[in-house]
Amino acid sequence: MSDPAGPPGLFDLSGGLPHWAQAGEEFELALSLGGKYAGTQRWSIHPERGAVVTRVDTEFGGVLPHLRMQQTSRLHPRTLAQLGYTEGEGGRTGYDLSLDYRSGLVRLRQRGEEAELPLLQDHLDPVSVLLWVREWQVPVGTQRIVRLAGNGIHVQRLPDGPVTDSPEAADSQVFVLRPGGAGVWRSATQPHTFLRLTQPTPFGMIDALPGGSWSERPGVRGDSAKPRERRRVG
């Protein structure tokens, strides 16, 4: 890279790199649709070849057609600026985005077509934007537009609220992403772990919760609704 310190990045690193970027992290979420089991999502974050690499493997099932999706996000190891992103289904890569800070270009390959755009500002992707929200420290009501390839995402912090509608659910810090209305619930204290994620799909709003808490939701019964749990690291 032309700058030995790397590109600037969207993260505020005044307190140092987040724990997930330094030591890595693995966790698993269970997916539900309309209160019924809809698959699992496994996150793996670790340093790799001069980058912080996040891999998200989503396996839909249950009330949804069986489908496997793979997402890989690469971030600069010191600034956490985006370096690249790939996405595919069933082991085939259908979307490949790379950011070349030396030449100042964004390169996109999708469905056999290629395009180049000038790299005028930092970008995020569908995975790294969630990690960015996880670290974003702002008062309630604060809004910001961040750039994904081809479009902007409006992120707003909402008032703290419960993760689910259960009376025992503790408050968490809540964010909404528009367009689409995806939601992020994170723990109020470091390391700000994901307590709930919601994502709109053609089938409806998908809920993602840690396996144990999802299986305890009202209306969820039966061993088939309880996915295998993985120990959280970090």
mmCIF file of C-alpha atoms in Angstrom, residues 158-175 184-186 195-196 198 207 209 217:
data_model
loop_
_atom_site.group_PDB
_atom_site.id
_atom_site.type_symbol
_atom_site.label_atom_id
_atom_site.label_comp_id
_atom_site.label_asym_id
_atom_site.label_seq_id
_atom_site.Cartn_x
_atom_site.Cartn_y
_atom_site.Cartn_z
ATOM 1 C CA LEU A 158 -32.289 3.695 19.058
ATOM 2 C CA PRO A 159 -33.156 3.824 22.766
ATOM 3 C CA ASP A 160 -31.952 0.789 24.720
ATOM 4 C CA GLY A 161 -34.462 -2.027 24.801
ATOM 5 C CA PRO A 162 -34.988 -5.734 25.533
ATOM 6 C CA VAL A 163 -33.580 -8.325 23.163
ATOM 7 C CA THR A 164 -36.930 -10.152 22.946
ATOM 8 C CA ASP A 165 -40.450 -9.526 24.174
ATOM 9 C CA SER A 166 -39.876 -11.838 27.136
ATOM 10 C CA PRO A 167 -40.476 -10.057 30.487
ATOM 11 C CA GLU A 168 -37.112 -11.373 31.734
ATOM 12 C CA ALA A 169 -35.144 -10.013 28.758
ATOM 13 C CA ALA A 170 -32.512 -7.494 29.774
ATOM 14 C CA ASP A 171 -32.032 -4.181 27.963
ATOM 15 C CA SER A 172 -29.413 -3.943 25.220
ATOM 16 C CA GLN A 173 -28.101 -1.223 22.923
ATOM 17 C CA VAL A 174 -30.191 -1.174 19.748
ATOM 18 C CA PHE A 175 -29.405 0.010 16.211
ATOM 19 C CA VAL A 184 -28.641 -5.026 15.768
ATOM 20 C CA TRP A 185 -28.902 -5.640 19.517
ATOM 21 C CA ARG A 186 -25.573 -5.675 21.365
ATOM 22 C CA LEU A 195 -27.423 -10.443 21.366
ATOM 23 C CA ARG A 196 -29.765 -10.393 18.395
ATOM 24 C CA THR A 198 -32.612 -9.236 12.347
ATOM 25 C CA ASP A 207 -34.122 -13.484 13.561
ATOM 26 C CA LEU A 209 -30.002 -15.216 18.371
ATOM 27 C CA ARG A 217 -38.244 -18.100 23.298
#
